XYZ file of C-alpha atoms in Angstrom:
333
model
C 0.000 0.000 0.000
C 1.025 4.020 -0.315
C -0.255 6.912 1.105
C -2.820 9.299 -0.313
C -2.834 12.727 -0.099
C -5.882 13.534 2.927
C -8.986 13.276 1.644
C -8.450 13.052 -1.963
C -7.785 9.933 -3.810
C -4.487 11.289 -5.662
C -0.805 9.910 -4.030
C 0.781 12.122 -1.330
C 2.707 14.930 -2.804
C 6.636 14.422 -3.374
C 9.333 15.508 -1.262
C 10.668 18.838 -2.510
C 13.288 17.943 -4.257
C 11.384 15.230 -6.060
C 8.706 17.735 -7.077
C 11.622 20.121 -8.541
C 14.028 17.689 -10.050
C 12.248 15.274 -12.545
C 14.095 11.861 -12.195
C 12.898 8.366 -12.287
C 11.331 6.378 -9.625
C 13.631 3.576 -9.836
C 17.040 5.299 -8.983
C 14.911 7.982 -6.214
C 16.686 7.687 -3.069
C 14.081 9.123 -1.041
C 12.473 5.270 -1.821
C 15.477 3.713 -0.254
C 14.781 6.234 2.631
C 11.475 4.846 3.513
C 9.542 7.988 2.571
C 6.195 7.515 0.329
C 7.535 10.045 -3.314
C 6.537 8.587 -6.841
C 3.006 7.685 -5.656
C 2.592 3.758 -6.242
C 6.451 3.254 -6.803
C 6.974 3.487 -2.860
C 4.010 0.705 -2.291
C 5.145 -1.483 0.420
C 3.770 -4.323 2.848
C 5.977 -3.430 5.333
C 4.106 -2.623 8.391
C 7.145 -1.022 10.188
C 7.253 1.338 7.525
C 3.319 1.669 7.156
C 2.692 2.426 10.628
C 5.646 4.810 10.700
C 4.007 6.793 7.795
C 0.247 7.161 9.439
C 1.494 7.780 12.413
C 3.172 10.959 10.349
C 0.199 11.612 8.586
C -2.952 9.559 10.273
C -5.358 11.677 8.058
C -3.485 9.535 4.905
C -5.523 7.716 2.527
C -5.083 4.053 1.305
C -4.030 3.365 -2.125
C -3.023 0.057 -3.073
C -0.632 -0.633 -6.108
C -2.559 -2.940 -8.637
C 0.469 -4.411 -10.102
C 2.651 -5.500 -7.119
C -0.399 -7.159 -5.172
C -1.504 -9.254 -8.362
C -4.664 -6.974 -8.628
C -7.195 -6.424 -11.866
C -9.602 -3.892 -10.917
C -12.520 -3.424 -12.567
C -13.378 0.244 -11.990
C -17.440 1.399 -13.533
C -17.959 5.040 -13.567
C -21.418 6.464 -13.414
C -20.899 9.471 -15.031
C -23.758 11.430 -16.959
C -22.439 11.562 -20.934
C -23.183 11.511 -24.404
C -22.850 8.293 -25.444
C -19.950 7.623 -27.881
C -19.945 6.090 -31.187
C -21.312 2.737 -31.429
C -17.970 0.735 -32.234
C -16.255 2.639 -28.835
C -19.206 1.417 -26.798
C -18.157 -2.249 -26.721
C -14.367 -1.648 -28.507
C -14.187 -4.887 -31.547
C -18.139 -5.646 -30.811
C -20.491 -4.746 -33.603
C -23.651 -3.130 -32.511
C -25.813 -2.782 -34.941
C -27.895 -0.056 -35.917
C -31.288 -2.140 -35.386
C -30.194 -2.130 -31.542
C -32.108 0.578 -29.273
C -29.289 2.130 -26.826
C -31.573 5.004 -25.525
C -31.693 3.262 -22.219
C -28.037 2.791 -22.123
C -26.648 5.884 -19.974
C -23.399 4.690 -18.167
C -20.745 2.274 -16.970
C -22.813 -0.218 -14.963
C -25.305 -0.632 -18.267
C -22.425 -1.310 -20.901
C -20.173 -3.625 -18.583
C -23.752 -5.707 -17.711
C -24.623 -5.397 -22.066
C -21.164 -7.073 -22.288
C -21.320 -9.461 -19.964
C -25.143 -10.094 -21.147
C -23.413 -11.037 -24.802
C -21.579 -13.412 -23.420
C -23.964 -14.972 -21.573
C -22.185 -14.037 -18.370
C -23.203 -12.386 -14.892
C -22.750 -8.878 -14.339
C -19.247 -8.366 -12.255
C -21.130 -5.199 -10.731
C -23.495 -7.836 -9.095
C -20.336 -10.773 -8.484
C -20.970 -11.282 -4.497
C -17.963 -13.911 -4.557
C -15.394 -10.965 -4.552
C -14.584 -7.419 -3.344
C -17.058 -4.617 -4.769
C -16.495 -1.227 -3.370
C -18.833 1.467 -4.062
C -17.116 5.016 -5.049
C -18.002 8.486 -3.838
C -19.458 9.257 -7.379
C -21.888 6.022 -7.402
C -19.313 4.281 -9.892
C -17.883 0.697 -8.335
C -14.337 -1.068 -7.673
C -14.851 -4.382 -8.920
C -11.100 -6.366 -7.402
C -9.724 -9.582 -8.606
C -6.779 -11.643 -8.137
C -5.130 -11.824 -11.221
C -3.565 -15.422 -12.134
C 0.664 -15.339 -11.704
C 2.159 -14.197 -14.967
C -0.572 -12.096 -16.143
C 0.510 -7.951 -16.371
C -3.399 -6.543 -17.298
C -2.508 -2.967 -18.503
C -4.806 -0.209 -17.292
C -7.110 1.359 -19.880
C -9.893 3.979 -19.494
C -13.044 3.630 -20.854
C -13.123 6.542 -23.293
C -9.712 5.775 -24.878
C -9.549 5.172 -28.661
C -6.685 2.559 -28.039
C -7.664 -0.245 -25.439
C -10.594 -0.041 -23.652
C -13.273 -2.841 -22.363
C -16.254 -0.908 -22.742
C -17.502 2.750 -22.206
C -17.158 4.211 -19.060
C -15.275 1.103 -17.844
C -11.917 1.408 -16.685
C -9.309 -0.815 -15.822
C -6.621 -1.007 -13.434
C -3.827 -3.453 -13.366
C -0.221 -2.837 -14.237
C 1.142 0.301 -13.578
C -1.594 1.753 -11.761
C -3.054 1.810 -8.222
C -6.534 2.031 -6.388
C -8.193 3.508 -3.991
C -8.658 1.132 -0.926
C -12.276 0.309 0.808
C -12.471 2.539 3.973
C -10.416 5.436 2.298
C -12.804 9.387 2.973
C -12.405 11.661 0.695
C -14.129 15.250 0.625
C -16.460 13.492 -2.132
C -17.099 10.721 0.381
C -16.057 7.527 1.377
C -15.211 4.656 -0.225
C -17.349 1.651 1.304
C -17.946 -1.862 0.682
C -20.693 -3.416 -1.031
C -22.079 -7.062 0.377
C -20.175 -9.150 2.907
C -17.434 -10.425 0.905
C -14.016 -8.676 1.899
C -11.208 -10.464 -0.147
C -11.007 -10.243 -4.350
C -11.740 -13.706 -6.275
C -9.662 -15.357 -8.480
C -10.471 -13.313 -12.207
C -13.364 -15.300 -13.749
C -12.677 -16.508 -17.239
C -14.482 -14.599 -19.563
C -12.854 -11.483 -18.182
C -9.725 -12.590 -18.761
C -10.513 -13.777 -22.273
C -12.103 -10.108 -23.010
C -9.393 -7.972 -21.592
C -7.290 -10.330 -23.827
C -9.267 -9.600 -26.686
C -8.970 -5.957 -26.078
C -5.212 -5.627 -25.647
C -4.972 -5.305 -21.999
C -2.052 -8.235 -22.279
C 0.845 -7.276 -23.071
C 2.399 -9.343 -26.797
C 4.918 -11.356 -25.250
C 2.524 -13.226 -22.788
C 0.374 -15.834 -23.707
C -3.318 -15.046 -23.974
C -5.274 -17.260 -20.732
C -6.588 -20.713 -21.742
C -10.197 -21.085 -23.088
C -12.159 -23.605 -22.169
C -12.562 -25.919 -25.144
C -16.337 -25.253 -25.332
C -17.606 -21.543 -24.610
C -20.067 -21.807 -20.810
C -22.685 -20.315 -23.133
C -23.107 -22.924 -25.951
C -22.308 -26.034 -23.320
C -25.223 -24.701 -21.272
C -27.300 -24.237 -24.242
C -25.979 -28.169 -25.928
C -27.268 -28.915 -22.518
C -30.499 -27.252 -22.180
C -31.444 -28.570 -25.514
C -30.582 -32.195 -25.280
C -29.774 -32.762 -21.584
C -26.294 -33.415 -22.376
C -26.912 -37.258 -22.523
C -29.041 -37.153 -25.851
C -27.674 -38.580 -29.058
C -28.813 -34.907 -30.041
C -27.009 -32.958 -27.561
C -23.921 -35.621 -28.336
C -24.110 -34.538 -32.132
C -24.290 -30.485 -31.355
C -21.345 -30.329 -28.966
C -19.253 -32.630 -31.350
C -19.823 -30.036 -34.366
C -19.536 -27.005 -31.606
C -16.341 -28.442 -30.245
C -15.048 -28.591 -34.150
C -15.592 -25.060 -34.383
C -14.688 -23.635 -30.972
C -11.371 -25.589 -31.634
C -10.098 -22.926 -34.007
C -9.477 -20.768 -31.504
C -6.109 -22.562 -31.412
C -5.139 -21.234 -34.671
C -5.236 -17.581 -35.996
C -5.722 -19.003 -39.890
C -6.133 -21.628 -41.980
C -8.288 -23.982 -39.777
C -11.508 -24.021 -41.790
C -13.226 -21.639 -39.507
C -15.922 -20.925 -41.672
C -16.440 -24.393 -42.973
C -16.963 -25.919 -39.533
C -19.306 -23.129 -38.380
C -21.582 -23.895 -41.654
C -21.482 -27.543 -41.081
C -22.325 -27.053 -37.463
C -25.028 -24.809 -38.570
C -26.461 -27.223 -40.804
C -26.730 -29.926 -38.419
C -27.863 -27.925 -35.834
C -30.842 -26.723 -38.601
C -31.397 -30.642 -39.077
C -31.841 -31.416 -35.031
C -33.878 -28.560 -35.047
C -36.177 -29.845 -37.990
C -36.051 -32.780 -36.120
C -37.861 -31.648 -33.235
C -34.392 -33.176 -30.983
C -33.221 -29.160 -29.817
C -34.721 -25.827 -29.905
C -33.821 -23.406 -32.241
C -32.683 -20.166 -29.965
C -30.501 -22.328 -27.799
C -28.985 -24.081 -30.930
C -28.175 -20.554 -32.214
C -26.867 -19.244 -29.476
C -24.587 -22.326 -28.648
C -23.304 -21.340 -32.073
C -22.851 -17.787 -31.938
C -21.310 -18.603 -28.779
C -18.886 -21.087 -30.061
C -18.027 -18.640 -33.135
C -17.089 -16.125 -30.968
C -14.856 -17.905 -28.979
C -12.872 -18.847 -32.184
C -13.309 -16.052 -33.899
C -13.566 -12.651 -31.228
C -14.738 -9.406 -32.934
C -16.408 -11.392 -36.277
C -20.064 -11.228 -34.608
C -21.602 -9.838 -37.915
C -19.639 -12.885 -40.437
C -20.671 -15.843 -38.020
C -24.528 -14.811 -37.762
C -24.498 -14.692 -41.222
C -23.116 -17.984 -41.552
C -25.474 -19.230 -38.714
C -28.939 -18.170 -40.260
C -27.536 -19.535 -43.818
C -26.424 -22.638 -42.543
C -29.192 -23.610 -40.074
C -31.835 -22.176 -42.945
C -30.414 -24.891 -45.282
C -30.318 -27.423 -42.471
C -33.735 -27.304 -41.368
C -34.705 -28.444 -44.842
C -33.461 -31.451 -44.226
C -34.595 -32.712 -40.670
C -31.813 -34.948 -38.739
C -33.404 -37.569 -36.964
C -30.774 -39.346 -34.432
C -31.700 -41.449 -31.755
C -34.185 -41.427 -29.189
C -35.443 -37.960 -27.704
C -34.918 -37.564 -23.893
């Protein structure tokens, strides 16, 4: 942790000579001193030093450095805004023009449209990990991050990396506020009983991937070899015992399986012949035709991140030809 300048959520000024000299961080002495200059550079866990600074200053504020204590925070702002273009609202997420957004006004609604699209709960409502509610009525959303994974920080509004509007992110390189911390625009307080952050869920991880927040050199985190969204839906549809529900997930695994490789793995192949025998089982009367569709999208999505508009195409085409043709397999259960 490091201090914060009292009651205001910005690090505790510099020493003087660090506020008229500009120098880096890494060679400051005044770090090697024990004294708190360069904001989240001085973070420590050293309670010698911790209590020694409070006891300075007890009117301090807590900021915690992201980076060091293996932190992704997930920080919603509630602000009241025009909304942007539709391509920065979800950054490499099509939203089509058909789509009403008058009801969309800030941070909380475009985090829970994201999560929505990929089938996920809303983080803003996660009760398994730390939420902390800000002065301004925006949230601190903490996770753990796994070892070996440096998120970058990103604001919301930036035309470079961004998850979604009025979302920011703080990881690498940047530091938070902690829960408990008064400022003169209030305090910041915990939401629900849960004190410590969860591990980051999955899909996160996979979408701040997606959206640059990893830096090149480290490998992007596992997916799971089916997408939650289209097993759930292979399951709704045929119980996940059915010869049915066998048949779907083998032609959904084909195609979420090209996630492995960037080209040249017959992308759009599978995802029509998945289509088309989904189209038959529908036909069939063995799965309903929403879940089978969204299984798909799902599973093209997960291959292919950012092609929403190519797979649906593919999907309707393919399942229209397929339900021509009924596909009768097995016994329905």
């Amino acid at each position: 942790m490091h201090p914060l300048a009292p009651k205001r959520k910005t690090p505790a000024a510099n020493c003087r000579t660090c506020r008229d000299t500009r120098h880096s961080p890494r060679g400051c002495a005044c770090l090697r001193r024990g004294r708190w200059c360069h904001g989240f550079h001085a973070a420590t866990t050293d309670p010698e030093r911790i209590r020694a600074w409070w006891k300075r200053q007890p009117h301090f504020g807590v900021g915690v450095a992201c980076g060091p204590a293996r932190l992704v925070v997930i920080d919603i702002d509630a602000h009241q805004a025009p909304l942007p273009d539709r391509e920065r609202l979800l950054p490499g997420i099509a939203i089509h023009d058909e789509v009403d957004l008058r009801g969309l006004r800030h941070g909380f609604h475009s985090l829970a449209l994201l999560a929505a699209l990929r089938g996920q709960a809303d983080p803003a409502e996660d009760t398994n990990t730390l939420r902390v509610r800000t002065p301004s009525g925006g949230m601190h959303v903490w996770y753990e991050a796994a070892p070996g994974q440096p998120w970058r920080c990103s604001t919301g509004s930036s035309g470079q990396r961004a998850l979604a509007w009025q979302v920011d992110v703080r990881g690498e390189g940047g530091y938070i506020v902690a829960p408990g911390t008064v400022t003169d625009a209030g305090p910041y307080t915990p939401v629900g009983p849960c004190r410590r952050p969860a591990p980051l869920p999955q899909w996160l991880a996979t979408e701040l991937a997606r959206t640059g927040h990893l830096p090149a050199a480290v490998p992007h985190p596992a997916r799971p070899a089916v997408p939650d969204r289209g097993r759930e839906a292979v399951i709704g549809a045929g119980s996940g015992r059915a010869v049915a529900g066998r048949t779907l997930a083998t032609v959904l695994a084909a195609v979420a399986d090209c996630a492995a490789v960037a080209e040249g793995a017959g992308f759009t192949d599978k995802l029509n012949r998945a289509a088309y025998t989904a189209g038959g089982l529908v036909a069939a009367g063995h799965v309903e035709a929403r879940s089978a569709e969204a299984a798909l999208l799902a599973a093209a999505e997960h291959a292919r991140p950012g092609q929403e508009r190519r797979a649906a195409l593919i999907v309707r085409s393919g399942m229209a030809a397929g339900m021509r043709r009924p596909l009768v397999v097995g016994e329905r259960t």
